[in-house]
Short mmCIF file of C-alpha atoms and ligand atoms in Angstrom, two decimals:
data_model
loop_
_atom_site.label_atom_id
_atom_site.label_comp_id
_atom_site.label_asym_id
_atom_site.label_seq_id
_atom_site.Cartn_x
_atom_site.Cartn_y
_atom_site.Cartn_z
CA MET A 1 91.35 115.92 109.90
CA ALA A 2 91.64 113.32 112.57
CA GLY A 3 94.82 111.27 112.82
CA ARG A 4 95.72 108.87 115.57
CA ASP A 5 98.89 108.60 117.41
CA SER A 6 98.65 104.97 118.62
CA PHE A 7 99.48 102.50 115.89
CA ASN A 8 98.07 99.94 118.18
CA ALA A 9 94.74 101.36 117.19
CA TRP A 10 95.21 99.56 113.84
CA LYS A 11 96.83 96.51 115.51
CA VAL A 12 100.03 97.38 113.64
CA ASP A 13 103.31 97.13 115.53
CA VAL A 14 105.77 99.63 114.14
CA PRO A 15 108.58 99.61 116.69
CA GLU A 16 111.18 101.46 114.63
CA VAL A 17 108.89 104.42 113.86
CA ASP A 18 110.12 107.93 114.82
CA SER A 19 106.96 109.67 115.89
CA LYS A 20 108.80 112.85 116.94
CA THR A 21 110.07 113.95 113.52
CA PRO A 22 107.85 114.90 110.62
CA ASN A 23 108.06 112.39 107.73
CA ALA A 24 107.40 113.13 104.11
CA ALA A 25 105.33 109.92 103.59
CA ARG A 26 103.13 110.61 106.46
CA ILE A 27 102.68 114.26 105.50
CA TYR A 28 101.64 113.05 102.14
CA ASP A 29 99.18 110.63 103.75
CA TYR A 30 97.65 113.52 105.78
CA ASP A 31 97.48 115.73 102.64
CA LEU A 32 95.54 112.88 100.96
CA GLY A 33 93.06 112.71 103.85
CA GLY A 34 94.57 109.54 105.36
CA ASP A 35 94.97 108.92 109.10
CA HIS A 36 98.21 107.05 109.28
CA ASN A 37 100.16 110.07 110.55
CA PHE A 38 101.23 111.62 113.77
CA GLU A 39 100.70 115.07 115.32
CA VAL A 40 104.08 116.26 114.10
CA ASP A 41 103.14 115.24 110.54
CA ARG A 42 99.85 117.10 110.66
CA ALA A 43 101.54 120.16 112.16
CA ALA A 44 104.16 120.14 109.45
CA SER A 45 101.50 119.92 106.70
CA GLU A 46 99.62 122.84 108.21
CA GLU A 47 102.86 124.77 108.50
CA ILE A 48 103.71 124.04 104.82
CA GLN A 49 100.31 125.31 103.75
CA ARG A 50 100.55 128.38 105.93
CA SER A 51 104.07 129.57 105.11
CA VAL A 52 105.82 127.28 102.56
CA ALA A 53 103.49 126.20 99.83
CA PRO A 54 99.72 126.68 100.08
CA THR A 55 99.18 123.94 97.47
CA GLY A 56 100.58 121.08 99.47
CA PRO A 57 97.31 118.96 99.45
CA PHE A 58 96.58 119.88 95.87
CA ILE A 59 99.94 118.57 94.79
CA ALA A 60 99.34 115.35 96.62
CA ARG A 61 95.83 114.74 95.29
CA ALA A 62 96.70 115.60 91.68
CA ASN A 63 99.67 113.24 91.93
CA ARG A 64 97.60 110.49 93.30
CA ALA A 65 94.92 110.89 90.72
CA PHE A 66 97.61 110.71 88.00
CA LEU A 67 98.87 107.49 89.48
CA GLN A 68 95.42 105.98 89.42
CA ARG A 69 94.74 107.06 85.76
CA ALA A 70 98.14 105.71 84.69
CA VAL A 71 97.42 102.28 86.31
CA ARG A 72 94.13 102.18 84.46
CA TYR A 73 95.92 103.07 81.25
CA CYS A 74 98.37 100.17 81.91
CA LEU A 75 95.44 97.78 82.47
CA ASP A 76 93.93 99.02 79.15
CA GLN A 77 97.14 97.96 77.43
CA GLY A 78 96.79 94.44 78.94
CA ILE A 79 99.36 94.85 81.69
CA ASP A 80 98.76 92.70 84.67
CA GLN A 81 102.01 93.12 86.65
CA PHE A 82 103.02 96.18 88.62
CA LEU A 83 106.27 97.07 90.46
CA ASP A 84 105.47 100.16 92.56
CA LEU A 85 108.60 101.85 93.87
CA GLY A 86 108.00 104.27 96.76
CA SER A 87 104.37 103.13 97.10
CA GLY A 88 103.56 105.06 100.21
CA ILE A 89 101.09 104.55 102.99
CA PRO A 90 98.04 102.83 101.68
CA THR A 91 95.06 105.05 101.11
CA LYS A 92 91.87 104.66 99.05
CA GLY A 93 92.44 103.44 95.49
CA ASN A 94 95.72 101.73 95.87
CA VAL A 95 97.43 100.15 92.85
CA HIS A 96 96.41 96.57 93.77
CA GLU A 97 92.84 97.64 94.33
CA ILE A 98 92.46 99.30 90.95
CA ALA A 99 94.34 96.44 89.21
CA GLN A 100 92.70 93.53 90.87
CA GLU A 101 89.17 95.07 90.55
CA ARG A 102 89.68 94.97 86.71
CA ASP A 103 91.79 91.84 86.64
CA PRO A 104 91.73 89.64 89.73
CA SER A 105 94.80 87.84 88.50
CA ALA A 106 96.90 91.13 88.43
CA ARG A 107 100.09 91.04 90.53
CA VAL A 108 101.39 94.06 92.50
CA LEU A 109 104.71 94.39 94.32
CA TYR A 110 105.02 97.48 96.46
CA VAL A 111 108.37 98.86 97.75
CA ASP A 112 108.83 101.44 100.46
CA VAL A 113 111.49 102.37 102.95
CA GLU A 114 109.18 103.99 105.53
CA PRO A 115 108.19 101.55 108.33
CA VAL A 116 104.63 102.96 108.64
CA ALA A 117 103.94 102.55 104.98
CA VAL A 118 105.35 98.97 105.06
CA ALA A 119 103.38 97.96 108.22
CA HIS A 120 100.06 99.26 106.90
CA THR A 121 100.58 97.82 103.44
CA ARG A 122 101.34 94.40 105.02
CA GLN A 123 98.16 94.64 107.11
CA LEU A 124 96.05 95.68 104.10
CA LEU A 125 97.46 92.84 101.92
CA ALA A 126 96.97 90.03 104.48
CA GLY A 127 95.46 87.19 102.67
CA ASN A 128 96.03 88.67 99.18
CA GLU A 129 98.34 86.17 97.37
CA ARG A 130 98.87 88.37 94.40
CA ALA A 131 100.15 91.53 96.14
CA ASP A 132 102.95 92.10 98.61
CA ILE A 133 105.46 94.69 99.78
CA VAL A 134 109.26 94.69 100.14
CA HIS A 135 110.72 96.92 102.90
CA ALA A 136 113.67 98.38 101.01
CA ASP A 137 115.31 101.39 99.64
CA VAL A 138 114.62 101.81 96.01
CA ARG A 139 118.35 102.61 95.51
CA GLU A 140 118.96 98.88 96.32
CA PRO A 141 117.49 97.24 93.29
CA GLU A 142 119.12 93.88 94.05
CA LYS A 143 117.32 93.73 97.39
CA VAL A 144 114.09 94.41 95.70
CA LEU A 145 114.51 92.26 92.55
CA GLU A 146 116.01 89.30 94.35
CA SER A 147 113.52 89.43 97.21
CA ARG A 148 111.31 86.40 97.80
CA GLN A 149 108.26 88.53 97.11
CA ALA A 150 109.65 89.71 93.67
CA GLN A 151 110.47 86.05 92.78
CA GLN A 152 107.10 84.79 93.74
CA LEU A 153 104.94 87.61 92.19
CA LEU A 154 106.62 89.04 89.14
CA ASP A 155 107.47 87.31 85.86
CA PHE A 156 110.01 89.59 84.08
CA SER A 157 109.76 87.56 80.91
CA ARG A 158 106.47 89.35 80.35
CA PRO A 159 105.77 93.15 80.57
CA VAL A 160 105.75 94.67 84.09
CA ALA A 161 104.64 98.25 84.65
CA LEU A 162 107.41 100.13 86.55
CA LEU A 163 105.84 102.87 88.68
CA MET A 164 108.07 105.61 90.15
CA VAL A 165 105.45 108.05 91.21
CA ALA A 166 106.34 110.90 93.51
CA VAL A 167 109.47 109.10 94.65
CA LEU A 168 112.32 110.21 92.40
CA HIS A 169 112.58 113.70 94.00
CA TYR A 170 113.98 111.74 97.05
CA VAL A 171 116.75 110.26 94.88
CA ASP A 172 119.73 112.34 94.19
CA PRO A 173 120.71 112.54 90.50
CA ALA A 174 124.13 110.96 91.39
CA GLU A 175 122.26 107.90 92.73
CA MET A 176 120.04 107.49 89.68
CA PRO A 177 122.24 105.10 87.85
CA ALA A 178 121.38 102.38 90.48
CA LEU A 179 117.80 102.55 89.41
CA ARG A 180 118.73 101.68 85.83
CA ARG A 181 118.73 98.00 87.02
CA TYR A 182 114.93 98.08 87.17
CA ARG A 183 114.67 99.24 83.63
CA ASP A 184 117.13 96.59 82.49
CA GLU A 185 114.80 93.95 83.86
CA LEU A 186 111.87 95.01 81.65
CA VAL A 187 110.99 93.38 78.36
CA ALA A 188 109.82 95.48 75.50
CA GLY A 189 106.24 96.73 75.93
CA SER A 190 106.59 97.51 79.61
CA PRO A 191 105.16 100.82 80.75
CA VAL A 192 107.32 103.14 82.81
CA VAL A 193 105.28 105.61 84.88
CA ILE A 194 106.95 108.68 86.47
CA SER A 195 105.89 111.79 88.36
CA THR A 196 108.31 113.99 90.14
CA LEU A 197 108.60 117.56 91.66
CA THR A 198 109.75 120.46 89.64
CA ALA A 199 110.83 124.10 90.31
CA ASP A 200 110.16 125.14 86.68
CA GLU A 201 107.47 127.42 88.06
CA ARG A 202 107.58 129.31 91.34
CA ALA A 203 111.24 128.55 92.02
CA GLU A 204 111.15 130.49 95.32
CA GLU A 205 108.34 128.37 96.62
CA ALA A 206 110.22 125.28 95.63
CA GLN A 207 113.29 126.56 97.54
CA ARG A 208 111.10 127.03 100.63
CA VAL A 209 109.85 123.45 100.33
CA GLU A 210 113.38 122.14 99.94
CA ARG A 211 114.57 124.06 103.04
CA PHE A 212 111.59 122.94 105.07
CA PHE A 213 112.08 119.26 104.44
CA ALA A 214 115.83 119.52 104.88
CA GLU A 215 115.45 121.33 108.26
CA ASN A 216 112.42 119.62 109.57
CA ALA A 217 112.38 116.10 108.19
CA GLY A 218 115.97 115.55 107.35
CA THR A 219 114.94 114.83 103.73
CA SER A 220 116.54 116.35 100.65
CA ILE A 221 114.46 117.00 97.63
CA THR A 222 115.63 117.11 94.05
CA PHE A 223 113.54 119.28 91.69
CA ARG A 224 113.77 118.31 87.97
CA THR A 225 113.16 120.36 84.86
CA LYS A 226 110.74 119.16 82.25
CA GLU A 227 113.71 118.27 80.01
CA GLU A 228 115.30 116.23 82.87
CA VAL A 229 112.04 114.43 83.36
CA ARG A 230 111.77 113.69 79.64
CA SER A 231 115.22 112.18 79.71
CA LEU A 232 114.19 109.81 82.53
CA PHE A 233 112.23 108.08 79.88
CA ASP A 234 115.13 107.71 77.43
CA GLY A 235 114.95 104.44 75.56
CA ALA A 236 111.26 104.18 75.83
CA ASP A 237 108.45 105.79 73.78
CA LEU A 238 106.44 108.37 75.58
CA VAL A 239 102.70 108.00 75.06
CA ASP A 240 100.47 111.05 74.48
CA PRO A 241 100.40 113.68 75.84
CA GLY A 242 104.07 113.32 76.73
CA VAL A 243 105.48 115.02 79.90
CA VAL A 244 102.87 117.38 81.34
CA TRP A 245 101.60 118.64 84.65
CA THR A 246 99.95 115.77 86.63
CA PRO A 247 96.31 117.07 86.10
CA GLN A 248 96.92 117.26 82.29
CA TRP A 249 97.82 113.61 81.81
CA ARG A 250 94.74 111.99 80.19
CA PRO A 251 92.27 113.73 82.59
CA ASP A 252 88.93 112.08 83.34
CA PRO A 253 86.07 113.73 81.46
CA GLY A 254 84.88 116.79 83.33
CA ALA A 255 87.88 116.84 85.74
CA THR A 256 88.80 120.27 86.93
CA THR A 257 91.63 121.62 89.13
CA GLY A 258 89.23 123.87 91.03
CA GLU A 259 90.85 127.11 92.07
CA TRP A 260 94.30 126.10 91.06
CA ASP A 261 96.16 126.52 87.76
CA VAL A 262 97.50 123.10 86.54
CA SER A 263 101.08 124.25 87.10
CA ARG A 264 100.38 124.45 90.84
CA ALA A 265 100.26 120.63 90.82
CA GLY A 266 104.04 120.94 91.03
CA CYS A 267 104.98 117.65 89.37
CA TRP A 268 105.82 116.77 85.77
CA CYS A 269 104.61 113.24 84.83
CA GLY A 270 104.44 110.88 81.89
CA VAL A 271 104.11 107.25 80.80
CA ALA A 272 106.42 105.57 78.28
CA ILE A 273 106.58 102.04 76.79
CA THR A 274 109.95 100.30 76.65
CA ARG A 275 111.22 99.25 73.33
C1 SAM B 301 104.97 111.03 98.17
S1 SAM B 301 104.90 109.37 98.53
C2 SAM B 301 104.26 108.73 97.01
C3 SAM B 301 103.41 107.46 97.22
C4 SAM B 301 102.79 106.94 95.90
N1 SAM B 301 103.78 106.49 94.94
C5 SAM B 301 101.91 107.92 95.28
O1 SAM B 301 102.38 108.57 94.34
O2 SAM B 301 100.86 108.19 95.71
C6 SAM B 301 106.62 108.94 98.42
C7 SAM B 301 106.93 107.58 99.01
O3 SAM B 301 108.27 107.22 98.69
C8 SAM B 301 108.88 106.62 99.77
N2 SAM B 301 110.35 106.77 99.57
C9 SAM B 301 111.04 107.88 99.53
N3 SAM B 301 112.36 107.58 99.33
C10 SAM B 301 112.45 106.25 99.21
C11 SAM B 301 113.57 105.37 99.01
N4 SAM B 301 114.78 105.80 98.87
N5 SAM B 301 113.27 104.04 98.91
C12 SAM B 301 111.98 103.65 99.07
N6 SAM B 301 110.95 104.38 99.28
C13 SAM B 301 111.19 105.77 99.40
C14 SAM B 301 108.34 107.36 100.89
O4 SAM B 301 108.44 106.61 102.11
C15 SAM B 301 106.94 107.61 100.48
O5 SAM B 301 106.09 106.57 101.07
#
């Protein structure tokens, strides 16, 4: 898959980017077939598939497809505001594209800490008055919620979908209380959408993934059990089918996981509605 190493190729200036160290966001982009990644990210992805976890790209695609189905579900419930924490490098079928195609007045606020993700999202959103990104760490909810972008875009007196998709495995359990602030902002009827990595199956493979990211990308990963994922929704009502593997959450008719068993998708996920 072709990636490019000059961000000038997209007329995006990302001065603070470290192109010598693999980065989880850019590996994910490569696994999804994106081209906002560097040679080190592509090499890391190939290495992961070869000797760490052969299902890397399957995990990414199953997760992304879950996110998209969950956004459509929210739209079906009449939700027109989305706060997407750890939104990632934009690729095809981003949250604002799905939402605004159905409802042009839908509003989307993205949040990411990775400079490449932020730069490319800004570029993509130029001229879009109903979508924006805040460059912030999700563990700093004040910075997000009090940002100019949040104030302009989101009306917390009405339901807002809170998306935390494939991001909580980067948040240590000890730091989770900070994220409670987002939930506290939500009025009843707001969807909470979560997916996160687990080691419930193939614990040895998960350990290899953990070690790889710690040693090569300086990133620590927290794996959560199904029960722990369920508890992330406490205070909200899980919609059917509850907490399941990502491909199992309201799959599109005829969808298959090809050669892989659903559990190889590696992430538990669910959607709940706040009371
Ligand atoms: C695997 S990607 C998921 C992207 C998107 N949510 C999806 O599911 O397709 C995880 C994203 O979370 C971001 N991220 C990780 N830790 C973060 C943090 N503490 N604050 C903000 N973003 C974070 C990464 O930069 C990356 O873009």
